Structure formats: C-alpha cells, structure tokens
Amino acid sequence: MDHRGFPLSANVSMLFTELPYLDRYAAAARRGFALVESWWPFPGPTASGAEIDLLVTALKAGGVSLSALNFYGGDLPGGERGVASHPDRQEELAANISTVVEIAERTGCRLFNLLYGQLDDRWTPEEQRACAVEAIRSAAAAVAPFGGTVLIEPLTEGLNGRYPLLTADDVLALLDGPLQDVPNVSLLFDTFHLGSNGVDLVSTASRLGATLAHVQLADSPGRGEPGSGALPLDDTLDALKAAGYTGVVACEYKPTVDTASSFGWLPHP
C-alpha cells in the first residue's frame, strides 16, 4: 500500500487495538499493509526466546515485514518516555539493545526508535545529555553491522513530562553536534509531535527531507487519522517527496473511530 508515492506501514501499537497484540499483524495485512512497525512489545527491557518466537511467528503468519521497532522506553503507560538519558537505567538499556539486535536479525527490521528520556533533577541536563549521547552511540554501534539506523524523536510538549526534545532542531543539535561522527542516527519526523509543537511541517520537510530515515503520520490536535485535525499532511508529504525522502511513511495515529473505519483517507486495496 502506498500514499502520495510513499510505501505505508501500520503501527500495530496504535492501530487494530480492538484485537490482541499478536493478531494485529494479520489484521494489517488484510487491510493491505505489507509493512508494520511497533513500540516495544514486551513489559520489560528483555524478552525470552519463546516470546520472540511468538512475535516472529505472528509476522510470518500475517505475511508482513517489521520495518521499525522502538527500543525499550521504560514504563510508557506509567508516564516514562525513555531511559537513554538516565544514568541509573543504562544496564536495562544495554540488555534491551541485545534483545533488539536478536529481533532485528530474525525479522530484518532496520529502523529503531530510541526515546531520549525525561529530565530528572537527580542529574543536571548536561549530565543527562552526556549519558544519552553515549547510549545513542552504543545503540547505533550495535545495529550498524546489519545496516540498522537509530531514530531520535521529538515529543509533544505538555503530554510527555519533562521531555527536552521538542523540535527537529533540538534533535539536530545532537546529530550535528556530539553525534556528528555517527552516521546511522536520524531524526524521526513525526507530524503529530512536530506539528503540535508549532513546527512548520512543510518548510521543515523541505529542509530536511533528504536526510530523514523515517516519517510517522498523525494529525493534530488529537493524534487521530489524517483529516481529523488541522495539519497540512498531504502538503507535508509532497514536500518530503520533492526534497528527496524515499523511505516509509508510518500510520502512527490513534483512530477517532474503529480502526477499519479510520482508513477513509487511504486508497482501497
């Protein structure tokens, strides 16, 4: 399935939530998706061999490919948004990186979203930044041998605690600064998060499109399907295309109706 010249993937952590998690892969395939992506699907930073087997089996049975996966981000339902910047969570993250590599080797996934983490008064912002930079370096080094890329994502202000990355330029300050010698790290261009924070999506897409490794699509306000909010999403996709972006566009939105009814903006398979 494609839209405005881009292959589309379905984020099964936000779509098809009417179904048990492992059943969502086949549901995405039935709707015409060949690609899927997911947030970290296990409760802790690691997974047993049996748990990974179930994931791989669900992908194969559904006939879909895993195009992107989040690293462990802590207790997301409890409000955490990443552990990379927290010095006391690096053992967890190291264990998670090993599990991510195992999943990647079995699924062919090559894009991996690493949430930075929220500011914590136990450390200065500079200490947390240094910790995050080393964590990102470790993650990038682990996935580099098989062509993997680490994605760094701004998040919406006011909805994600004291998360310090709010704009594309916040991420670029890392990528063009202390991480400038790490080639396999990229900004994750999420229209909901950037648009909600007042970023001009079209001009930013035009400026950065050729450098991006991944794009996620949702409207704002509300994070619903395209057309449910006020963002210029088609114009943004056209700007990305004109700028040279050639990757996947992920449907990472929270449907305002049941998932099947939320696809009115897409071509029918």
PDB file of C-alpha atoms in Angstrom:
ATOM      1  CA  MET A   1       0.000   0.000   0.000  1.00  0.00           C
ATOM      2  CA  ASP A   2       1.214   3.484  -0.740  1.00  0.00           C
ATOM      3  CA  HIS A   3       0.082   7.088  -0.446  1.00  0.00           C
ATOM      4  CA  ARG A   4       1.380  10.054  -2.442  1.00  0.00           C
ATOM      5  CA  GLY A   5       4.254   7.930  -3.670  1.00  0.00           C
ATOM      6  CA  PHE A   6       5.378   6.521  -0.309  1.00  0.00           C
ATOM      7  CA  PRO A   7       5.071   2.950   0.967  1.00  0.00           C
ATOM      8  CA  LEU A   8       2.923   2.884   4.107  1.00  0.00           C
ATOM      9  CA  SER A   9       3.358   0.880   7.279  1.00  0.00           C
ATOM     10  CA  ALA A  10       0.861   0.256  10.069  1.00  0.00           C
ATOM     11  CA  ASN A  11       1.886   0.886  13.653  1.00  0.00           C
ATOM     12  CA  VAL A  12       0.249  -2.023  15.435  1.00  0.00           C
ATOM     13  CA  SER A  13       0.716  -0.450  18.854  1.00  0.00           C
ATOM     14  CA  MET A  14      -1.825   2.227  17.901  1.00  0.00           C
ATOM     15  CA  LEU A  15      -3.867   0.594  15.136  1.00  0.00           C
ATOM     16  CA  PHE A  16      -6.044  -2.529  15.365  1.00  0.00           C
ATOM     17  CA  THR A  17      -6.108  -2.260  19.149  1.00  0.00           C
ATOM     18  CA  GLU A  18      -9.544  -3.888  19.064  1.00  0.00           C
ATOM     19  CA  LEU A  19      -7.560  -7.138  18.687  1.00  0.00           C
ATOM     20  CA  PRO A  20      -4.953  -8.884  20.849  1.00  0.00           C
ATOM     21  CA  TYR A  21      -1.480  -7.596  20.037  1.00  0.00           C
ATOM     22  CA  LEU A  22      -0.206 -10.600  18.074  1.00  0.00           C
ATOM     23  CA  ASP A  23      -3.384 -10.716  15.965  1.00  0.00           C
ATOM     24  CA  ARG A  24      -2.825  -7.172  14.697  1.00  0.00           C
ATOM     25  CA  TYR A  25      -0.148  -8.187  12.199  1.00  0.00           C
ATOM     26  CA  ALA A  26      -2.572 -10.300  10.189  1.00  0.00           C
ATOM     27  CA  ALA A  27      -5.220  -7.598  10.520  1.00  0.00           C
ATOM     28  CA  ALA A  28      -2.807  -5.083   8.980  1.00  0.00           C
ATOM     29  CA  ALA A  29      -2.113  -7.476   6.124  1.00  0.00           C
ATOM     30  CA  ARG A  30      -5.827  -7.926   5.471  1.00  0.00           C
ATOM     31  CA  ARG A  31      -6.156  -4.164   5.133  1.00  0.00           C
ATOM     32  CA  GLY A  32      -3.399  -4.155   2.517  1.00  0.00           C
ATOM     33  CA  PHE A  33      -0.286  -3.310   4.513  1.00  0.00           C
ATOM     34  CA  ALA A  34       2.898  -5.222   3.711  1.00  0.00           C
ATOM     35  CA  LEU A  35       4.862  -3.334   6.387  1.00  0.00           C
ATOM     36  CA  VAL A  36       4.227  -2.923  10.109  1.00  0.00           C
ATOM     37  CA  GLU A  37       6.005  -1.234  12.977  1.00  0.00           C
ATOM     38  CA  SER A  38       5.654  -1.430  16.732  1.00  0.00           C
ATOM     39  CA  TRP A  39       6.523   0.164  20.021  1.00  0.00           C
ATOM     40  CA  TRP A  40       8.495  -2.135  22.314  1.00  0.00           C
ATOM     41  CA  PRO A  41       6.047  -5.053  22.684  1.00  0.00           C
ATOM     42  CA  PHE A  42       7.288  -6.599  25.940  1.00  0.00           C
ATOM     43  CA  PRO A  43       6.779  -5.368  29.524  1.00  0.00           C
ATOM     44  CA  GLY A  44      10.479  -5.298  30.417  1.00  0.00           C
ATOM     45  CA  PRO A  45      13.660  -4.495  28.538  1.00  0.00           C
ATOM     46  CA  THR A  46      14.313  -8.105  27.533  1.00  0.00           C
ATOM     47  CA  ALA A  47      12.234 -10.972  26.154  1.00  0.00           C
ATOM     48  CA  SER A  48      12.534 -14.712  26.363  1.00  0.00           C
ATOM     49  CA  GLY A  49      13.266 -16.846  23.332  1.00  0.00           C
ATOM     50  CA  ALA A  50       9.684 -18.089  23.446  1.00  0.00           C
ATOM     51  CA  GLU A  51       8.308 -14.530  23.425  1.00  0.00           C
ATOM     52  CA  ILE A  52      10.451 -13.605  20.448  1.00  0.00           C
ATOM     53  CA  ASP A  53       9.360 -16.804  18.694  1.00  0.00           C
ATOM     54  CA  LEU A  54       5.711 -15.745  19.072  1.00  0.00           C
ATOM     55  CA  LEU A  55       6.469 -12.332  17.602  1.00  0.00           C
ATOM     56  CA  VAL A  56       8.326 -13.789  14.628  1.00  0.00           C
ATOM     57  CA  THR A  57       5.578 -16.352  14.060  1.00  0.00           C
ATOM     58  CA  ALA A  58       2.896 -13.660  14.078  1.00  0.00           C
ATOM     59  CA  LEU A  59       4.823 -11.662  11.497  1.00  0.00           C
ATOM     60  CA  LYS A  60       5.322 -14.660   9.235  1.00  0.00           C
ATOM     61  CA  ALA A  61       1.739 -15.871   9.612  1.00  0.00           C
ATOM     62  CA  GLY A  62       0.453 -12.399   8.783  1.00  0.00           C
ATOM     63  CA  GLY A  63       2.741 -12.108   5.783  1.00  0.00           C
ATOM     64  CA  VAL A  64       4.094  -8.714   6.842  1.00  0.00           C
ATOM     65  CA  SER A  65       7.570  -7.315   7.444  1.00  0.00           C
ATOM     66  CA  LEU A  66       8.646  -5.439  10.559  1.00  0.00           C
ATOM     67  CA  SER A  67      10.011  -2.154   9.235  1.00  0.00           C
ATOM     68  CA  ALA A  68      10.564  -0.284  12.524  1.00  0.00           C
ATOM     69  CA  LEU A  69      10.699  -1.083  16.234  1.00  0.00           C
ATOM     70  CA  ASN A  70      11.085   1.005  19.380  1.00  0.00           C
ATOM     71  CA  PHE A  71      13.758   0.296  21.906  1.00  0.00           C
ATOM     72  CA  TYR A  72      12.514  -0.191  25.475  1.00  0.00           C
ATOM     73  CA  GLY A  73      11.291   3.178  26.726  1.00  0.00           C
ATOM     74  CA  GLY A  74      10.606   2.391  30.355  1.00  0.00           C
ATOM     75  CA  ASP A  75       7.098   2.299  31.792  1.00  0.00           C
ATOM     76  CA  LEU A  76       5.244   4.110  28.998  1.00  0.00           C
ATOM     77  CA  PRO A  77       1.744   3.577  30.495  1.00  0.00           C
ATOM     78  CA  GLY A  78       3.122   4.956  33.755  1.00  0.00           C
ATOM     79  CA  GLY A  79       4.400   8.080  32.033  1.00  0.00           C
ATOM     80  CA  GLU A  80       8.048   7.320  31.330  1.00  0.00           C
ATOM     81  CA  ARG A  81       9.380   8.374  27.932  1.00  0.00           C
ATOM     82  CA  GLY A  82      12.723   6.684  27.525  1.00  0.00           C
ATOM     83  CA  VAL A  83      15.713   5.722  29.639  1.00  0.00           C
ATOM     84  CA  ALA A  84      18.655   6.734  27.432  1.00  0.00           C
ATOM     85  CA  SER A  85      19.411   9.903  29.412  1.00  0.00           C
ATOM     86  CA  HIS A  86      19.159   8.306  32.851  1.00  0.00           C
ATOM     87  CA  PRO A  87      22.491   7.079  34.238  1.00  0.00           C
ATOM     88  CA  ASP A  88      20.794   4.555  36.541  1.00  0.00           C
ATOM     89  CA  ARG A  89      18.981   2.837  33.636  1.00  0.00           C
ATOM     90  CA  GLN A  90      21.932   2.001  31.389  1.00  0.00           C
ATOM     91  CA  GLU A  91      22.115  -1.670  32.378  1.00  0.00           C
ATOM     92  CA  GLU A  92      18.477  -2.040  31.368  1.00  0.00           C
ATOM     93  CA  LEU A  93      19.130  -0.338  28.071  1.00  0.00           C
ATOM     94  CA  ALA A  94      22.215  -2.438  27.349  1.00  0.00           C
ATOM     95  CA  ALA A  95      20.185  -5.609  27.917  1.00  0.00           C
ATOM     96  CA  ASN A  96      17.447  -4.229  25.695  1.00  0.00           C
ATOM     97  CA  ILE A  97      19.875  -3.415  22.903  1.00  0.00           C
ATOM     98  CA  SER A  98      20.972  -7.052  22.846  1.00  0.00           C
ATOM     99  CA  THR A  99      17.354  -8.187  22.575  1.00  0.00           C
ATOM    100  CA  VAL A 100      16.632  -5.648  19.834  1.00  0.00           C
ATOM    101  CA  VAL A 101      19.602  -6.979  17.852  1.00  0.00           C
ATOM    102  CA  GLU A 102      18.263 -10.524  18.186  1.00  0.00           C
ATOM    103  CA  ILE A 103      14.831  -9.443  16.919  1.00  0.00           C
ATOM    104  CA  ALA A 104      16.414  -7.494  14.083  1.00  0.00           C
ATOM    105  CA  GLU A 105      18.474 -10.459  12.983  1.00  0.00           C
ATOM    106  CA  ARG A 106      15.364 -12.654  12.875  1.00  0.00           C
ATOM    107  CA  THR A 107      12.979 -10.168  11.265  1.00  0.00           C
ATOM    108  CA  GLY A 108      15.085  -7.950   9.012  1.00  0.00           C
ATOM    109  CA  CYS A 109      13.985  -4.813  10.876  1.00  0.00           C
ATOM    110  CA  ARG A 110      16.427  -1.960  10.292  1.00  0.00           C
ATOM    111  CA  LEU A 111      14.887   1.131  11.956  1.00  0.00           C
ATOM    112  CA  PHE A 112      14.880   1.529  15.736  1.00  0.00           C
ATOM    113  CA  ASN A 113      13.357   4.413  17.713  1.00  0.00           C
ATOM    114  CA  LEU A 114      15.224   5.333  20.899  1.00  0.00           C
ATOM    115  CA  LEU A 115      13.365   7.708  23.227  1.00  0.00           C
ATOM    116  CA  TYR A 116      15.698  10.183  24.916  1.00  0.00           C
ATOM    117  CA  GLY A 117      14.162  10.270  28.406  1.00  0.00           C
ATOM    118  CA  GLN A 118      12.690  12.960  30.630  1.00  0.00           C
ATOM    119  CA  LEU A 119      14.686  15.457  32.650  1.00  0.00           C
ATOM    120  CA  ASP A 120      15.296  14.317  36.223  1.00  0.00           C
ATOM    121  CA  ASP A 121      16.564  16.578  38.995  1.00  0.00           C
ATOM    122  CA  ARG A 122      18.923  13.869  40.238  1.00  0.00           C
ATOM    123  CA  TRP A 123      21.246  14.911  37.408  1.00  0.00           C
ATOM    124  CA  THR A 124      21.928  18.125  35.540  1.00  0.00           C
ATOM    125  CA  PRO A 125      20.629  18.422  31.970  1.00  0.00           C
ATOM    126  CA  GLU A 126      24.258  18.328  30.833  1.00  0.00           C
ATOM    127  CA  GLU A 127      24.890  15.058  32.676  1.00  0.00           C
ATOM    128  CA  GLN A 128      21.764  13.560  31.156  1.00  0.00           C
ATOM    129  CA  ARG A 129      22.725  14.777  27.698  1.00  0.00           C
ATOM    130  CA  ALA A 130      26.146  13.153  28.025  1.00  0.00           C
ATOM    131  CA  CYS A 131      24.527   9.913  29.172  1.00  0.00           C
ATOM    132  CA  ALA A 132      22.039   9.981  26.298  1.00  0.00           C
ATOM    133  CA  VAL A 133      24.786  10.604  23.758  1.00  0.00           C
ATOM    134  CA  GLU A 134      26.720   7.568  24.970  1.00  0.00           C
ATOM    135  CA  ALA A 135      23.547   5.458  24.983  1.00  0.00           C
ATOM    136  CA  ILE A 136      22.720   6.502  21.425  1.00  0.00           C
ATOM    137  CA  ARG A 137      26.292   5.701  20.388  1.00  0.00           C
ATOM    138  CA  SER A 138      26.008   2.234  21.909  1.00  0.00           C
ATOM    139  CA  ALA A 139      22.690   1.562  20.215  1.00  0.00           C
ATOM    140  CA  ALA A 140      23.969   2.805  16.863  1.00  0.00           C
ATOM    141  CA  ALA A 141      27.110   0.678  17.111  1.00  0.00           C
ATOM    142  CA  ALA A 142      25.029  -2.408  17.907  1.00  0.00           C
ATOM    143  CA  VAL A 143      22.747  -2.092  14.878  1.00  0.00           C
ATOM    144  CA  ALA A 144      25.349  -0.795  12.426  1.00  0.00           C
ATOM    145  CA  PRO A 145      26.743  -4.217  11.374  1.00  0.00           C
ATOM    146  CA  PHE A 146      23.460  -5.130   9.657  1.00  0.00           C
ATOM    147  CA  GLY A 147      22.624  -1.675   8.303  1.00  0.00           C
ATOM    148  CA  GLY A 148      20.414  -0.519  11.159  1.00  0.00           C
ATOM    149  CA  THR A 149      19.603   3.102  11.958  1.00  0.00           C
ATOM    150  CA  VAL A 150      18.711   4.614  15.333  1.00  0.00           C
ATOM    151  CA  LEU A 151      15.875   7.165  15.264  1.00  0.00           C
ATOM    152  CA  ILE A 152      15.616  10.086  17.690  1.00  0.00           C
ATOM    153  CA  GLU A 153      12.178  11.621  18.146  1.00  0.00           C
ATOM    154  CA  PRO A 154      10.865  14.952  19.437  1.00  0.00           C
ATOM    155  CA  LEU A 155       7.690  14.589  21.512  1.00  0.00           C
ATOM    156  CA  THR A 156       4.698  16.839  22.133  1.00  0.00           C
ATOM    157  CA  GLU A 157       5.204  19.426  24.863  1.00  0.00           C
ATOM    158  CA  GLY A 158       2.791  19.092  27.772  1.00  0.00           C
ATOM    159  CA  LEU A 159       1.887  15.450  27.143  1.00  0.00           C
ATOM    160  CA  ASN A 160       5.173  13.707  27.878  1.00  0.00           C
ATOM    161  CA  GLY A 161       6.556  15.102  31.104  1.00  0.00           C
ATOM    162  CA  ARG A 162       9.868  16.968  31.050  1.00  0.00           C
ATOM    163  CA  TYR A 163      10.976  15.564  27.721  1.00  0.00           C
ATOM    164  CA  PRO A 164      13.576  18.007  26.372  1.00  0.00           C
ATOM    165  CA  LEU A 165      13.438  17.276  22.636  1.00  0.00           C
ATOM    166  CA  LEU A 166      10.511  19.220  21.176  1.00  0.00           C
ATOM    167  CA  THR A 167      11.546  20.259  17.665  1.00  0.00           C
ATOM    168  CA  ALA A 168      13.546  18.962  14.747  1.00  0.00           C
ATOM    169  CA  ASP A 169      16.304  21.419  15.625  1.00  0.00           C
ATOM    170  CA  ASP A 170      16.514  20.023  19.164  1.00  0.00           C
ATOM    171  CA  VAL A 171      17.393  16.645  17.663  1.00  0.00           C
ATOM    172  CA  LEU A 172      19.691  18.146  15.049  1.00  0.00           C
ATOM    173  CA  ALA A 173      21.672  19.812  17.849  1.00  0.00           C
ATOM    174  CA  LEU A 174      22.601  16.275  18.910  1.00  0.00           C
ATOM    175  CA  LEU A 175      23.078  14.824  15.442  1.00  0.00           C
ATOM    176  CA  ASP A 176      25.187  17.732  14.166  1.00  0.00           C
ATOM    177  CA  GLY A 177      26.979  18.163  17.490  1.00  0.00           C
ATOM    178  CA  PRO A 178      28.223  15.327  19.720  1.00  0.00           C
ATOM    179  CA  LEU A 179      26.884  12.637  17.361  1.00  0.00           C
ATOM    180  CA  GLN A 180      28.161  14.114  14.122  1.00  0.00           C
ATOM    181  CA  ASP A 181      30.578  11.203  13.646  1.00  0.00           C
ATOM    182  CA  VAL A 182      27.801   8.587  13.989  1.00  0.00           C
ATOM    183  CA  PRO A 183      26.298   8.151  10.511  1.00  0.00           C
ATOM    184  CA  ASN A 184      23.459   5.770  11.376  1.00  0.00           C
ATOM    185  CA  VAL A 185      21.397   8.087  13.610  1.00  0.00           C
ATOM    186  CA  SER A 186      18.491  10.106  12.190  1.00  0.00           C
ATOM    187  CA  LEU A 187      15.684  12.421  13.187  1.00  0.00           C
ATOM    188  CA  LEU A 188      12.314  10.691  13.301  1.00  0.00           C
ATOM    189  CA  PHE A 189       9.903  13.098  11.577  1.00  0.00           C
ATOM    190  CA  ASP A 190       6.579  12.628  13.393  1.00  0.00           C
ATOM    191  CA  THR A 191       3.941  15.020  12.081  1.00  0.00           C
ATOM    192  CA  PHE A 192       1.841  14.937  15.250  1.00  0.00           C
ATOM    193  CA  HIS A 193       4.633  15.737  17.669  1.00  0.00           C
ATOM    194  CA  LEU A 194       6.277  18.367  15.482  1.00  0.00           C
ATOM    195  CA  GLY A 195       3.007  19.936  14.360  1.00  0.00           C
ATOM    196  CA  SER A 196       1.648  20.053  17.908  1.00  0.00           C
ATOM    197  CA  ASN A 197       4.770  21.942  18.975  1.00  0.00           C
ATOM    198  CA  GLY A 198       4.261  24.621  16.337  1.00  0.00           C
ATOM    199  CA  VAL A 199       6.893  23.417  13.888  1.00  0.00           C
ATOM    200  CA  ASP A 200       6.181  24.399  10.266  1.00  0.00           C
ATOM    201  CA  LEU A 201       5.869  20.915   8.791  1.00  0.00           C
ATOM    202  CA  VAL A 202       6.086  21.852   5.126  1.00  0.00           C
ATOM    203  CA  SER A 203       9.167  24.043   5.388  1.00  0.00           C
ATOM    204  CA  THR A 204      10.881  21.579   7.733  1.00  0.00           C
ATOM    205  CA  ALA A 205      10.097  18.712   5.384  1.00  0.00           C
ATOM    206  CA  SER A 206      11.566  20.704   2.514  1.00  0.00           C
ATOM    207  CA  ARG A 207      14.692  21.469   4.514  1.00  0.00           C
ATOM    208  CA  LEU A 208      15.326  18.013   5.961  1.00  0.00           C
ATOM    209  CA  GLY A 209      13.542  15.516   3.747  1.00  0.00           C
ATOM    210  CA  ALA A 210      16.657  14.175   2.052  1.00  0.00           C
ATOM    211  CA  THR A 211      18.319  13.430   5.416  1.00  0.00           C
ATOM    212  CA  LEU A 212      15.455  11.574   7.106  1.00  0.00           C
ATOM    213  CA  ALA A 213      15.309   7.832   7.733  1.00  0.00           C
ATOM    214  CA  HIS A 214      11.666   7.591   8.861  1.00  0.00           C
ATOM    215  CA  VAL A 215       8.379   9.511   8.917  1.00  0.00           C
ATOM    216  CA  GLN A 216       5.303   8.925  11.081  1.00  0.00           C
ATOM    217  CA  LEU A 217       1.876  10.308  10.219  1.00  0.00           C
ATOM    218  CA  ALA A 218      -0.872  11.551  12.514  1.00  0.00           C
ATOM    219  CA  ASP A 219      -2.999  14.670  12.639  1.00  0.00           C
ATOM    220  CA  SER A 220      -3.214  17.308  15.354  1.00  0.00           C
ATOM    221  CA  PRO A 221      -4.929  18.108  17.593  1.00  0.00           C
ATOM    222  CA  GLY A 222      -5.893  14.687  18.881  1.00  0.00           C
ATOM    223  CA  ARG A 223      -3.329  12.421  17.160  1.00  0.00           C
ATOM    224  CA  GLY A 224      -6.082  10.944  15.030  1.00  0.00           C
ATOM    225  CA  GLU A 225      -6.069   9.787  11.415  1.00  0.00           C
ATOM    226  CA  PRO A 226      -5.237  12.295   8.661  1.00  0.00           C
ATOM    227  CA  GLY A 227      -8.178  14.630   8.172  1.00  0.00           C
ATOM    228  CA  SER A 228      -9.252  14.531  11.816  1.00  0.00           C
ATOM    229  CA  GLY A 229      -7.199  17.611  12.696  1.00  0.00           C
ATOM    230  CA  ALA A 230      -5.736  20.669  11.035  1.00  0.00           C
ATOM    231  CA  LEU A 231      -2.211  19.733   9.919  1.00  0.00           C
ATOM    232  CA  PRO A 232      -1.250  20.103   6.219  1.00  0.00           C
ATOM    233  CA  LEU A 233      -0.331  16.444   5.897  1.00  0.00           C
ATOM    234  CA  ASP A 234      -0.602  15.980   2.135  1.00  0.00           C
ATOM    235  CA  ASP A 235       1.406  19.149   1.550  1.00  0.00           C
ATOM    236  CA  THR A 236       3.999  17.852   4.007  1.00  0.00           C
ATOM    237  CA  LEU A 237       4.260  14.511   2.208  1.00  0.00           C
ATOM    238  CA  ASP A 238       4.592  16.293  -1.130  1.00  0.00           C
ATOM    239  CA  ALA A 239       7.371  18.450   0.339  1.00  0.00           C
ATOM    240  CA  LEU A 240       9.153  15.360   1.618  1.00  0.00           C
ATOM    241  CA  LYS A 241       8.921  13.770  -1.821  1.00  0.00           C
ATOM    242  CA  ALA A 242      10.228  16.892  -3.546  1.00  0.00           C
ATOM    243  CA  ALA A 243      13.111  17.114  -1.051  1.00  0.00           C
ATOM    244  CA  GLY A 244      14.203  13.552  -1.767  1.00  0.00           C
ATOM    245  CA  TYR A 245      12.770  11.468   1.082  1.00  0.00           C
ATOM    246  CA  THR A 246      12.492   7.876  -0.161  1.00  0.00           C
ATOM    247  CA  GLY A 247      11.585   5.954   2.996  1.00  0.00           C
ATOM    248  CA  VAL A 248       8.439   4.572   4.583  1.00  0.00           C
ATOM    249  CA  VAL A 249       5.587   6.660   5.997  1.00  0.00           C
ATOM    250  CA  ALA A 250       4.090   5.012   9.064  1.00  0.00           C
ATOM    251  CA  CYS A 251       0.451   5.314  10.070  1.00  0.00           C
ATOM    252  CA  GLU A 252       1.064   6.001  13.752  1.00  0.00           C
ATOM    253  CA  TYR A 253      -2.198   7.526  14.841  1.00  0.00           C
ATOM    254  CA  LYS A 254      -4.945   6.888  17.375  1.00  0.00           C
ATOM    255  CA  PRO A 255      -8.111   6.284  15.363  1.00  0.00           C
ATOM    256  CA  THR A 256     -11.024   8.522  16.255  1.00  0.00           C
ATOM    257  CA  VAL A 257     -13.313   5.648  15.213  1.00  0.00           C
ATOM    258  CA  ASP A 258     -12.706   1.911  14.952  1.00  0.00           C
ATOM    259  CA  THR A 259      -9.518   1.137  13.065  1.00  0.00           C
ATOM    260  CA  ALA A 260     -11.219  -0.208   9.960  1.00  0.00           C
ATOM    261  CA  SER A 261     -13.310   2.961   9.626  1.00  0.00           C
ATOM    262  CA  SER A 262     -10.284   5.220  10.082  1.00  0.00           C
ATOM    263  CA  PHE A 263      -8.792   4.382   6.682  1.00  0.00           C
ATOM    264  CA  GLY A 264     -11.074   6.581   4.597  1.00  0.00           C
ATOM    265  CA  TRP A 265      -8.107   8.758   3.652  1.00  0.00           C
ATOM    266  CA  LEU A 266      -6.282   5.774   2.108  1.00  0.00           C
ATOM    267  CA  PRO A 267      -6.726   4.106  -1.271  1.00  0.00           C
ATOM    268  CA  HIS A 268      -8.632   0.863  -1.030  1.00  0.00           C
ATOM    269  CA  PRO A 269      -6.576  -2.278  -1.736  1.00  0.00           C
TER     270      PRO A 269
END
